[in-house]
């Protein structure tokens, strides 16, 4: 089966500092459908925000953020597990850092772990291990992590689910006349170095990290699809019916 990586961001997974359970259930239902056609690896954010739902620490401070991530990670996984249990799907937790992509030996190890999961019909759920790692060992956002996971596991496509319909010529949250790009084949340096910020208090990515992820994959002859994670219809038609309605395809 073809292999795909689905990455879901904080903007989609959380609402008012809590896990957005209905949206998570919609995502789980989509993954259940996708699993009939693809081997799926899920990369998920949301641990820090989930931790904040019960522990009010300052997430801008390093220890605060780590303590929140450590508290939130099991909450996040429990939420997923409850939903995947409905469909009899077993999940596995894989926590990675940038170091895991440093050497062939380490990459090979987690590749083999993920292969073993997929062969046994277990859904690997990946997140960045920002609990004990130093800032140098971290990607800092799951966009880059998911692109590296997609490449290292030889997935043919990375799907990023965010709070927008795709990549626009300017920020759609600020400009009503922003135009959506349908396909992008190349990303110029100035676009990749733009310092636009993320729009959510717990999000660390923003559009630039998504574009960097896309650039990384395009250069390695892989594809990335950026689409809406609130309304999953664009993801559904692209992945299940092969129809590109909304969403931006980077290839
Ligand atoms: P996530 O939590 O899903 O990773 P982010 O908040 O990090 O999402 O990134 C998505 C946000 O990037 C959008 O909500 C939007 O405000 C912002 N953004 C800035 N410029 C653009 C652009 N040109 N096209 C699309 N989104 C943009």
mmCIF file of C-alpha atoms and ligand atoms in Angstrom:
data_model
loop_
_atom_site.group_PDB
_atom_site.id
_atom_site.type_symbol
_atom_site.label_atom_id
_atom_site.label_comp_id
_atom_site.label_asym_id
_atom_site.label_seq_id
_atom_site.Cartn_x
_atom_site.Cartn_y
_atom_site.Cartn_z
ATOM 1 C CA UNK A 1 0.000 0.000 0.000
ATOM 2 C CA UNK A 2 1.072 3.589 -0.555
ATOM 3 C CA UNK A 3 2.324 5.304 2.548
ATOM 4 C CA UNK A 4 1.206 8.770 3.672
ATOM 5 C CA UNK A 5 1.933 10.986 6.667
ATOM 6 C CA UNK A 6 -0.870 13.139 8.083
ATOM 7 C CA UNK A 7 0.172 16.072 10.271
ATOM 8 C CA UNK A 8 -2.375 17.898 12.364
ATOM 9 C CA UNK A 9 -1.600 21.190 14.077
ATOM 10 C CA UNK A 10 -2.527 22.813 17.355
ATOM 11 C CA UNK A 11 -4.936 25.207 15.639
ATOM 12 C CA UNK A 12 -7.126 22.275 14.565
ATOM 13 C CA UNK A 13 -6.754 20.092 17.638
ATOM 14 C CA UNK A 14 -7.405 22.591 20.395
ATOM 15 C CA UNK A 15 -10.119 25.048 21.254
ATOM 16 C CA UNK A 16 -10.092 27.391 24.270
ATOM 17 C CA UNK A 17 -7.069 25.563 25.737
ATOM 18 C CA UNK A 18 -8.754 22.166 25.528
ATOM 19 C CA UNK A 19 -8.619 19.298 23.058
ATOM 20 C CA UNK A 20 -11.243 19.944 20.374
ATOM 21 C CA UNK A 21 -12.821 16.499 20.751
ATOM 22 C CA UNK A 22 -15.279 16.717 17.893
ATOM 23 C CA UNK A 23 -12.585 17.784 15.439
ATOM 24 C CA UNK A 24 -10.340 15.013 16.723
ATOM 25 C CA UNK A 25 -13.129 12.498 16.159
ATOM 26 C CA UNK A 26 -13.606 13.774 12.598
ATOM 27 C CA UNK A 27 -9.886 13.335 12.012
ATOM 28 C CA UNK A 28 -9.972 9.817 13.465
ATOM 29 C CA UNK A 29 -12.911 8.931 11.196
ATOM 30 C CA UNK A 30 -10.979 10.238 8.184
ATOM 31 C CA UNK A 31 -7.909 8.178 9.134
ATOM 32 C CA UNK A 32 -10.089 5.073 9.464
ATOM 33 C CA UNK A 33 -11.264 5.619 5.861
ATOM 34 C CA UNK A 34 -7.727 6.373 4.632
ATOM 35 C CA UNK A 35 -6.371 3.201 6.203
ATOM 36 C CA UNK A 36 -8.317 1.153 3.633
ATOM 37 C CA UNK A 37 -6.257 2.732 0.879
ATOM 38 C CA UNK A 38 -2.981 3.813 2.505
ATOM 39 C CA UNK A 39 -0.533 2.966 5.248
ATOM 40 C CA UNK A 40 -1.014 5.974 7.511
ATOM 41 C CA UNK A 41 1.405 7.622 9.953
ATOM 42 C CA UNK A 42 -0.042 10.408 12.092
ATOM 43 C CA UNK A 43 2.065 13.310 13.352
ATOM 44 C CA UNK A 44 0.178 15.262 15.970
ATOM 45 C CA UNK A 45 0.650 18.467 17.928
ATOM 46 C CA UNK A 46 -1.466 19.481 20.883
ATOM 47 C CA UNK A 47 0.406 18.106 23.921
ATOM 48 C CA UNK A 48 1.345 21.501 25.380
ATOM 49 C CA UNK A 49 -2.174 22.852 24.937
ATOM 50 C CA UNK A 50 -3.661 19.665 26.439
ATOM 51 C CA UNK A 51 -1.316 20.040 29.427
ATOM 52 C CA UNK A 52 -2.404 23.638 29.868
ATOM 53 C CA UNK A 53 -6.013 22.485 30.229
ATOM 54 C CA UNK A 54 -5.135 21.214 33.707
ATOM 55 C CA UNK A 55 -1.900 22.970 34.646
ATOM 56 C CA UNK A 56 -1.503 26.724 34.211
ATOM 57 C CA UNK A 57 2.229 27.156 33.645
ATOM 58 C CA UNK A 58 3.917 29.665 31.381
ATOM 59 C CA UNK A 59 4.507 27.880 28.100
ATOM 60 C CA UNK A 60 6.926 30.559 26.898
ATOM 61 C CA UNK A 61 9.374 29.443 29.591
ATOM 62 C CA UNK A 62 11.403 26.330 28.762
ATOM 63 C CA UNK A 63 10.570 24.359 31.917
ATOM 64 C CA UNK A 64 6.928 25.452 31.821
ATOM 65 C CA UNK A 65 6.578 24.226 28.267
ATOM 66 C CA UNK A 66 8.275 20.899 29.013
ATOM 67 C CA UNK A 67 6.154 20.354 32.139
ATOM 68 C CA UNK A 68 3.028 21.105 30.071
ATOM 69 C CA UNK A 69 4.129 18.752 27.286
ATOM 70 C CA UNK A 70 4.814 15.964 29.797
ATOM 71 C CA UNK A 71 1.382 16.458 31.365
ATOM 72 C CA UNK A 72 -0.413 16.849 28.063
ATOM 73 C CA UNK A 73 1.145 14.010 26.037
ATOM 74 C CA UNK A 74 -0.752 11.209 27.852
ATOM 75 C CA UNK A 75 -3.952 13.296 27.790
ATOM 76 C CA UNK A 76 -3.573 13.694 24.040
ATOM 77 C CA UNK A 77 -2.830 9.990 23.508
ATOM 78 C CA UNK A 78 -5.733 8.927 25.746
ATOM 79 C CA UNK A 79 -8.054 11.110 23.695
ATOM 80 C CA UNK A 80 -6.829 9.498 20.477
ATOM 81 C CA UNK A 81 -6.945 6.008 21.959
ATOM 82 C CA UNK A 82 -10.569 6.376 23.073
ATOM 83 C CA UNK A 83 -11.569 7.387 19.565
ATOM 84 C CA UNK A 84 -9.499 4.798 17.687
ATOM 85 C CA UNK A 85 -10.833 2.110 20.071
ATOM 86 C CA UNK A 86 -14.295 2.717 18.589
ATOM 87 C CA UNK A 87 -12.892 1.396 15.303
ATOM 88 C CA UNK A 88 -10.686 -1.302 16.845
ATOM 89 C CA UNK A 89 -7.526 0.425 15.732
ATOM 90 C CA UNK A 90 -4.446 0.053 17.930
ATOM 91 C CA UNK A 91 -2.197 3.077 18.247
ATOM 92 C CA UNK A 92 1.495 3.417 19.141
ATOM 93 C CA UNK A 93 3.272 6.472 20.495
ATOM 94 C CA UNK A 94 6.560 7.502 18.888
ATOM 95 C CA UNK A 95 8.394 10.503 20.328
ATOM 96 C CA UNK A 96 11.261 11.819 18.218
ATOM 97 C CA UNK A 97 13.775 14.652 18.194
ATOM 98 C CA UNK A 98 15.979 16.118 15.485
ATOM 99 C CA UNK A 99 18.807 13.839 16.686
ATOM 100 C CA UNK A 100 16.834 10.820 15.523
ATOM 101 C CA UNK A 101 17.396 11.992 11.951
ATOM 102 C CA UNK A 102 21.100 12.633 12.477
ATOM 103 C CA UNK A 103 22.580 9.300 11.556
ATOM 104 C CA UNK A 104 21.583 6.498 9.200
ATOM 105 C CA UNK A 105 21.725 4.128 12.155
ATOM 106 C CA UNK A 106 19.154 6.035 14.209
ATOM 107 C CA UNK A 107 16.907 6.789 11.248
ATOM 108 C CA UNK A 108 16.961 3.125 10.310
ATOM 109 C CA UNK A 109 15.918 2.153 13.814
ATOM 110 C CA UNK A 110 12.759 4.239 13.883
ATOM 111 C CA UNK A 111 12.023 3.356 10.246
ATOM 112 C CA UNK A 112 12.022 -0.294 11.259
ATOM 113 C CA UNK A 113 9.826 0.406 14.281
ATOM 114 C CA UNK A 114 7.306 2.199 12.074
ATOM 115 C CA UNK A 115 7.497 -0.591 9.466
ATOM 116 C CA UNK A 116 6.759 -3.126 12.195
ATOM 117 C CA UNK A 117 3.729 -1.124 13.310
ATOM 118 C CA UNK A 118 2.346 -0.721 9.820
ATOM 119 C CA UNK A 119 2.875 -4.409 8.975
ATOM 120 C CA UNK A 120 0.833 -5.238 12.056
ATOM 121 C CA UNK A 121 -1.890 -2.726 11.270
ATOM 122 C CA UNK A 122 -0.987 -0.453 14.168
ATOM 123 C CA UNK A 123 -1.262 3.289 13.707
ATOM 124 C CA UNK A 124 1.981 5.085 14.658
ATOM 125 C CA UNK A 125 1.282 8.461 16.285
ATOM 126 C CA UNK A 126 4.380 10.651 16.237
ATOM 127 C CA UNK A 127 5.134 13.809 18.204
ATOM 128 C CA UNK A 128 8.242 15.755 19.022
ATOM 129 C CA UNK A 129 9.833 14.655 22.293
ATOM 130 C CA UNK A 130 10.311 18.101 23.746
ATOM 131 C CA UNK A 131 10.300 16.875 27.327
ATOM 132 C CA UNK A 132 13.905 15.922 28.113
ATOM 133 C CA UNK A 133 15.605 17.275 25.002
ATOM 134 C CA UNK A 134 17.707 20.430 24.767
ATOM 135 C CA UNK A 135 16.656 23.209 22.347
ATOM 136 C CA UNK A 136 19.426 22.075 19.935
ATOM 137 C CA UNK A 137 17.853 18.636 19.669
ATOM 138 C CA UNK A 138 14.424 19.951 18.694
ATOM 139 C CA UNK A 139 12.825 20.834 15.386
ATOM 140 C CA UNK A 140 10.617 23.235 17.333
ATOM 141 C CA UNK A 141 7.564 22.542 15.217
ATOM 142 C CA UNK A 142 5.865 19.470 13.862
ATOM 143 C CA UNK A 143 5.845 20.757 10.278
ATOM 144 C CA UNK A 144 9.581 20.087 9.909
ATOM 145 C CA UNK A 145 9.318 16.902 11.949
ATOM 146 C CA UNK A 146 6.532 15.542 9.747
ATOM 147 C CA UNK A 147 8.472 16.311 6.551
ATOM 148 C CA UNK A 148 11.485 14.437 7.931
ATOM 149 C CA UNK A 149 9.284 11.535 9.010
ATOM 150 C CA UNK A 150 7.689 11.420 5.542
ATOM 151 C CA UNK A 151 11.073 11.337 3.850
ATOM 152 C CA UNK A 152 12.708 8.868 6.243
ATOM 153 C CA UNK A 153 9.805 6.414 6.083
ATOM 154 C CA UNK A 154 9.585 6.712 2.307
ATOM 155 C CA UNK A 155 6.040 8.047 2.353
ATOM 156 C CA UNK A 156 4.872 9.388 -0.970
ATOM 157 C CA UNK A 157 2.894 12.294 0.445
ATOM 158 C CA UNK A 158 2.707 14.512 3.519
ATOM 159 C CA UNK A 159 -0.707 15.999 4.266
ATOM 160 C CA UNK A 160 -0.705 19.017 6.598
ATOM 161 C CA UNK A 161 -4.072 19.816 8.156
ATOM 162 C CA UNK A 162 -4.266 23.401 9.358
ATOM 163 C CA UNK A 163 -6.798 26.169 10.011
ATOM 164 C CA UNK A 164 -6.650 27.505 6.444
ATOM 165 C CA UNK A 165 -7.586 26.122 3.018
ATOM 166 C CA UNK A 166 -3.976 26.126 1.817
ATOM 167 C CA UNK A 167 -1.191 28.519 0.934
ATOM 168 C CA UNK A 168 -2.240 32.019 -0.174
ATOM 169 C CA UNK A 169 -0.413 34.909 -1.812
ATOM 170 C CA UNK A 170 -0.839 36.725 1.540
ATOM 171 C CA UNK A 171 -2.138 35.887 5.024
ATOM 172 C CA UNK A 172 -5.854 35.042 4.571
ATOM 173 C CA UNK A 173 -6.608 35.870 8.231
ATOM 174 C CA UNK A 174 -5.548 39.457 7.554
ATOM 175 C CA UNK A 175 -6.444 40.003 3.910
ATOM 176 C CA UNK A 176 -9.895 39.197 2.582
ATOM 177 C CA UNK A 177 -8.641 39.284 -1.021
ATOM 178 C CA UNK A 178 -5.877 36.713 -0.470
ATOM 179 C CA UNK A 179 -5.689 34.234 -3.342
ATOM 180 C CA UNK A 180 -5.224 30.501 -2.789
ATOM 181 C CA UNK A 181 -2.469 28.739 -4.733
ATOM 182 C CA UNK A 182 -3.546 25.405 -6.154
ATOM 183 C CA UNK A 183 -0.095 24.048 -6.949
ATOM 184 C CA UNK A 184 3.400 25.192 -6.070
ATOM 185 C CA UNK A 185 6.509 23.733 -7.689
ATOM 186 C CA UNK A 186 9.166 25.972 -6.248
ATOM 187 C CA UNK A 187 9.664 28.145 -3.167
ATOM 188 C CA UNK A 188 11.946 31.167 -3.460
ATOM 189 C CA UNK A 189 14.474 31.891 -0.682
ATOM 190 C CA UNK A 190 12.826 35.155 0.417
ATOM 191 C CA UNK A 191 9.530 33.338 1.027
ATOM 192 C CA UNK A 192 11.286 30.683 3.129
ATOM 193 C CA UNK A 193 13.047 33.325 5.211
ATOM 194 C CA UNK A 194 9.946 35.394 5.912
ATOM 195 C CA UNK A 195 9.473 35.823 9.649
ATOM 196 C CA UNK A 196 5.663 35.673 9.781
ATOM 197 C CA UNK A 197 4.481 34.365 13.114
ATOM 198 C CA UNK A 198 2.068 31.608 14.028
ATOM 199 C CA UNK A 199 -1.456 32.754 14.719
ATOM 200 C CA UNK A 200 -2.240 30.590 17.721
ATOM 201 C CA UNK A 201 -0.860 31.049 21.223
ATOM 202 C CA UNK A 202 0.308 27.411 21.353
ATOM 203 C CA UNK A 203 1.192 27.004 17.701
ATOM 204 C CA UNK A 204 4.868 27.289 16.919
ATOM 205 C CA UNK A 205 4.728 26.853 13.175
ATOM 206 C CA UNK A 206 2.923 29.459 11.108
ATOM 207 C CA UNK A 207 3.026 29.309 7.332
ATOM 208 C CA UNK A 208 6.816 29.583 6.989
ATOM 209 C CA UNK A 209 7.542 26.264 8.680
ATOM 210 C CA UNK A 210 4.966 24.627 6.391
ATOM 211 C CA UNK A 211 6.692 26.115 3.367
ATOM 212 C CA UNK A 212 10.066 24.905 4.661
ATOM 213 C CA UNK A 213 8.584 21.431 5.042
ATOM 214 C CA UNK A 214 7.261 21.660 1.463
ATOM 215 C CA UNK A 215 10.630 22.852 0.163
ATOM 216 C CA UNK A 216 12.409 19.980 1.919
ATOM 217 C CA UNK A 217 10.079 17.470 0.267
ATOM 218 C CA UNK A 218 9.971 19.039 -3.226
ATOM 219 C CA UNK A 219 13.775 18.920 -3.294
ATOM 220 C CA UNK A 220 13.577 15.198 -2.520
ATOM 221 C CA UNK A 221 10.937 14.539 -5.147
ATOM 222 C CA UNK A 222 8.143 14.051 -2.635
ATOM 223 C CA UNK A 223 4.803 15.803 -2.434
ATOM 224 C CA UNK A 224 3.001 17.776 0.248
ATOM 225 C CA UNK A 225 -0.662 18.740 0.400
ATOM 226 C CA UNK A 226 -1.712 21.607 2.702
ATOM 227 C CA UNK A 227 -5.446 21.804 3.406
ATOM 228 C CA UNK A 228 -8.151 22.547 5.932
ATOM 229 C CA UNK A 229 -8.355 20.454 9.103
ATOM 230 C CA UNK A 230 -11.638 21.984 10.342
ATOM 231 C CA UNK A 231 -13.522 20.971 7.244
ATOM 232 C CA UNK A 232 -11.960 17.754 5.997
ATOM 233 C CA UNK A 233 -13.771 17.617 2.652
ATOM 234 C CA UNK A 234 -10.772 18.828 0.604
ATOM 235 C CA UNK A 235 -8.548 16.194 2.230
ATOM 236 C CA UNK A 236 -11.208 13.551 1.610
ATOM 237 C CA UNK A 237 -11.712 14.316 -2.056
ATOM 238 C CA UNK A 238 -7.986 14.586 -2.725
ATOM 239 C CA UNK A 239 -6.989 11.425 -0.891
ATOM 240 C CA UNK A 240 -10.000 9.212 -1.477
ATOM 241 C CA UNK A 241 -11.361 10.353 -4.843
ATOM 242 C CA UNK A 242 -8.214 11.787 -6.417
ATOM 243 C CA UNK A 243 -9.965 15.149 -6.908
ATOM 244 C CA UNK A 244 -8.111 18.346 -6.129
ATOM 245 C CA UNK A 245 -10.775 20.852 -5.029
ATOM 246 C CA UNK A 246 -9.359 23.132 -2.314
ATOM 247 C CA UNK A 247 -5.901 22.814 -0.759
ATOM 248 C CA UNK A 248 -2.410 23.519 -2.081
ATOM 249 C CA UNK A 249 -0.322 20.765 -3.639
ATOM 250 C CA UNK A 250 3.437 21.253 -3.441
ATOM 251 C CA UNK A 251 5.243 19.009 -5.904
HETATM 252 P P1 LIG B 1 -0.996 24.920 12.804
HETATM 253 O O1 LIG B 1 -1.291 25.013 14.269
HETATM 254 O O2 LIG B 1 -2.039 24.168 12.037
HETATM 255 O O3 LIG B 1 0.402 24.437 12.509
HETATM 256 P P2 LIG B 1 -0.324 27.732 12.350
HETATM 257 O O4 LIG B 1 -1.159 28.674 13.111
HETATM 258 O O5 LIG B 1 1.041 27.428 12.819
HETATM 259 O O6 LIG B 1 -1.159 26.386 12.169
HETATM 260 O O7 LIG B 1 -0.186 28.217 10.810
HETATM 261 C C1 LIG B 1 -1.296 28.548 10.013
HETATM 262 C C2 LIG B 1 -1.489 30.052 9.941
HETATM 263 O O8 LIG B 1 -0.523 30.659 9.096
HETATM 264 C C3 LIG B 1 -2.796 30.501 9.323
HETATM 265 O O9 LIG B 1 -3.864 30.493 10.219
HETATM 266 C C4 LIG B 1 -2.498 31.928 8.833
HETATM 267 O O10 LIG B 1 -2.909 32.899 9.775
HETATM 268 C C5 LIG B 1 -0.988 31.992 8.784
HETATM 269 N N1 LIG B 1 -0.520 32.466 7.480
HETATM 270 C C6 LIG B 1 0.348 33.517 7.302
HETATM 271 N N2 LIG B 1 0.581 33.741 5.998
HETATM 272 C C7 LIG B 1 -0.149 32.825 5.288
HETATM 273 C C8 LIG B 1 -0.306 32.531 3.883
HETATM 274 N N3 LIG B 1 0.350 33.219 2.936
HETATM 275 N N4 LIG B 1 -1.120 31.495 3.517
HETATM 276 C C9 LIG B 1 -1.750 30.766 4.469
HETATM 277 N N5 LIG B 1 -1.639 30.984 5.816
HETATM 278 C C10 LIG B 1 -0.854 32.001 6.236
#
